[in-house]
């Protein structure tokens, strides 16, 4: 028996400011301002769906910016999705395949349909994905700081707070020395890894191989964002497992990277790969092949983190997630109450039906710098 779903009567997209407490410094540059894209659906019965497309303000991480993502959602992704007349996230994802790239835009739209479905069915996203884990181990991603001492201090502080892993951003001139200092300070048992955000070249291979002595869990995206073959070459020249982030923007990219041995560890950001459906497929590929998998972060608001947390309930996720809480990143979250890291270094997976968090519509409205309503079939 199929139960009739109530139709979507309102579909909106907003570009929302999410002021950072401090600039985030990485190999791709300084991220000082942050906007994000939110899709909001309401059906006739009053169920709500929320999705986030957390592209950055600049095109230095990946090509898409927050502004471009807003306009692709408004003009293409959301109209295509609504045009199907289906509320099934798989149909919604299929309807947007015509849109090349633009994973963040497609992910925002698809997530809104997933959470609308969970809200209608009165189940949590975790239950919808069938994940058994109710608490997700998390690590901290530490931006580049003015001095090595500052980074060491922050790593030590986060570990004392319970975080289960430290990730250091590196770039030429800020790599071997800072890694050595942090490894020395935290000891051999702590899970430590680095993220270069695509800032090195193969000419740096011998230098990067010096990181092998620090027993890192992985080195994330050392080379160019589209350089799978070069990463395979680098992996032949260093022992530390290479993890890819920027290079993995679809299910196919993950399969190709693993087939080429361009990475031995996967950072899965659901929004980067175009949504939850693609993420579920990638998680299954990694599980089948026994590849270490963890959920990356895009400094999303709690709206985006909700989907990430629910995905992390699946056993395919073997390693701690990048999931700094909103209290570390932003002046305030867009959900209230927000999530925090518990003293055991985990974040609880929301049990509440639908998105899992209550959205502060007043804050969303107050911070919206652009908004658009997309016509719905009924409404
Ligand atoms: O490379 O993992 C990255 C944030 C924005 C853009 C790229 C990256 C990051 C992080 C994630 O390091 C931090 C977080 O969301 O908690
Ligand atoms: Mg990264």
mmCIF file with all atom_site columns, C-alpha atoms and ligand atoms in Angstrom, residues 24 26 28 31 34 54 56 61 139-142 167 169 195 197 220 245-246 267 269 294 296-300 305 322-325 329, ligand 1:
data_model
loop_
_atom_site.group_PDB
_atom_site.id
_atom_site.type_symbol
_atom_site.label_atom_id
_atom_site.label_alt_id
_atom_site.label_comp_id
_atom_site.label_asym_id
_atom_site.label_entity_id
_atom_site.label_seq_id
_atom_site.pdbx_PDB_ins_code
_atom_site.Cartn_x
_atom_site.Cartn_y
_atom_site.Cartn_z
_atom_site.occupancy
_atom_site.B_iso_or_equiv
_atom_site.pdbx_formal_charge
_atom_site.auth_seq_id
_atom_site.auth_comp_id
_atom_site.auth_asym_id
_atom_site.auth_atom_id
_atom_site.pdbx_PDB_model_num
ATOM   1  C CA  . UNK A 1 24  ? 39.823 30.033 8.619  1.00 0.00 ? 24  UNK A CA  1
ATOM   2  C CA  . UNK A 1 26  ? 44.174 26.982 4.729  1.00 0.00 ? 26  UNK A CA  1
ATOM   3  C CA  . UNK A 1 28  ? 43.670 27.743 -0.562 1.00 0.00 ? 28  UNK A CA  1
ATOM   4  C CA  . UNK A 1 31  ? 38.133 32.391 4.435  1.00 0.00 ? 31  UNK A CA  1
ATOM   5  C CA  . UNK A 1 34  ? 30.858 32.873 4.953  1.00 0.00 ? 34  UNK A CA  1
ATOM   6  C CA  . UNK A 1 54  ? 27.569 24.944 1.881  1.00 0.00 ? 54  UNK A CA  1
ATOM   7  C CA  . UNK A 1 56  ? 32.220 28.881 0.149  1.00 0.00 ? 56  UNK A CA  1
ATOM   8  C CA  . UNK A 1 61  ? 38.285 25.455 -2.668 1.00 0.00 ? 61  UNK A CA  1
ATOM   9  C CA  . UNK A 1 139 ? 38.004 15.361 15.353 1.00 0.00 ? 139 UNK A CA  1
ATOM   10 C CA  . UNK A 1 140 ? 39.047 18.981 14.995 1.00 0.00 ? 140 UNK A CA  1
ATOM   11 C CA  . UNK A 1 141 ? 40.321 20.661 11.823 1.00 0.00 ? 141 UNK A CA  1
ATOM   12 C CA  . UNK A 1 142 ? 42.880 23.301 12.832 1.00 0.00 ? 142 UNK A CA  1
ATOM   13 C CA  . UNK A 1 167 ? 43.773 17.469 11.565 1.00 0.00 ? 167 UNK A CA  1
ATOM   14 C CA  . UNK A 1 169 ? 46.059 22.364 7.688  1.00 0.00 ? 169 UNK A CA  1
ATOM   15 C CA  . UNK A 1 195 ? 45.184 18.559 4.922  1.00 0.00 ? 195 UNK A CA  1
ATOM   16 C CA  . UNK A 1 197 ? 43.936 21.662 0.227  1.00 0.00 ? 197 UNK A CA  1
ATOM   17 C CA  . UNK A 1 220 ? 44.453 14.929 2.610  1.00 0.00 ? 220 UNK A CA  1
ATOM   18 C CA  . UNK A 1 245 ? 38.680 15.649 -0.663 1.00 0.00 ? 245 UNK A CA  1
ATOM   19 C CA  . UNK A 1 246 ? 38.486 18.186 -3.541 1.00 0.00 ? 246 UNK A CA  1
ATOM   20 C CA  . UNK A 1 267 ? 36.867 12.165 2.989  1.00 0.00 ? 267 UNK A CA  1
ATOM   21 C CA  . UNK A 1 269 ? 31.405 15.525 2.249  1.00 0.00 ? 269 UNK A CA  1
ATOM   22 C CA  . UNK A 1 294 ? 35.082 9.603  7.333  1.00 0.00 ? 294 UNK A CA  1
ATOM   23 C CA  . UNK A 1 296 ? 34.390 15.854 6.157  1.00 0.00 ? 296 UNK A CA  1
ATOM   24 C CA  . UNK A 1 297 ? 32.921 19.247 6.936  1.00 0.00 ? 297 UNK A CA  1
ATOM   25 C CA  . UNK A 1 298 ? 32.246 22.452 5.024  1.00 0.00 ? 298 UNK A CA  1
ATOM   26 C CA  . UNK A 1 299 ? 31.683 24.638 8.068  1.00 0.00 ? 299 UNK A CA  1
ATOM   27 C CA  . UNK A 1 300 ? 27.978 24.022 7.552  1.00 0.00 ? 300 UNK A CA  1
ATOM   28 C CA  . UNK A 1 305 ? 25.487 19.024 9.833  1.00 0.00 ? 305 UNK A CA  1
ATOM   29 C CA  . UNK A 1 322 ? 35.330 16.858 10.848 1.00 0.00 ? 322 UNK A CA  1
ATOM   30 C CA  . UNK A 1 323 ? 32.451 18.321 12.816 1.00 0.00 ? 323 UNK A CA  1
ATOM   31 C CA  . UNK A 1 324 ? 33.535 21.342 14.833 1.00 0.00 ? 324 UNK A CA  1
ATOM   32 C CA  . UNK A 1 325 ? 30.401 22.551 16.599 1.00 0.00 ? 325 UNK A CA  1
ATOM   33 C CA  . UNK A 1 329 ? 32.819 28.356 14.255 1.00 0.00 ? 329 UNK A CA  1
HETATM 34 O O1  . LIG B 2 .   ? 39.330 20.967 3.274  1.00 0.00 ? 1   LIG B O1  1
HETATM 35 O O2  . LIG B 2 .   ? 38.236 19.880 4.742  1.00 0.00 ? 1   LIG B O2  1
HETATM 36 C C1  . LIG B 2 .   ? 38.466 20.933 4.148  1.00 0.00 ? 1   LIG B C1  1
HETATM 37 C C2  . LIG B 2 .   ? 36.229 23.635 5.663  1.00 0.00 ? 1   LIG B C2  1
HETATM 38 C C3  . LIG B 2 .   ? 35.894 24.361 4.531  1.00 0.00 ? 1   LIG B C3  1
HETATM 39 C C4  . LIG B 2 .   ? 36.428 23.985 3.310  1.00 0.00 ? 1   LIG B C4  1
HETATM 40 C C5  . LIG B 2 .   ? 37.296 22.898 3.223  1.00 0.00 ? 1   LIG B C5  1
HETATM 41 C C6  . LIG B 2 .   ? 37.624 22.170 4.357  1.00 0.00 ? 1   LIG B C6  1
HETATM 42 C C7  . LIG B 2 .   ? 37.106 22.561 5.595  1.00 0.00 ? 1   LIG B C7  1
HETATM 43 C C8  . LIG B 2 .   ? 37.435 21.860 6.832  1.00 0.00 ? 1   LIG B C8  1
HETATM 44 C C9  . LIG B 2 .   ? 36.274 21.428 7.696  1.00 0.00 ? 1   LIG B C9  1
HETATM 45 O O3  . LIG B 2 .   ? 38.569 21.588 7.154  1.00 0.00 ? 1   LIG B O3  1
HETATM 46 C C10 . LIG B 2 .   ? 36.092 21.959 9.063  1.00 0.00 ? 1   LIG B C10 1
HETATM 47 C C11 . LIG B 2 .   ? 34.676 21.756 9.576  1.00 0.00 ? 1   LIG B C11 1
HETATM 48 O O4  . LIG B 2 .   ? 33.681 21.841 8.808  1.00 0.00 ? 1   LIG B O4  1
HETATM 49 O O5  . LIG B 2 .   ? 34.524 21.523 10.786 1.00 0.00 ? 1   LIG B O5  1
#
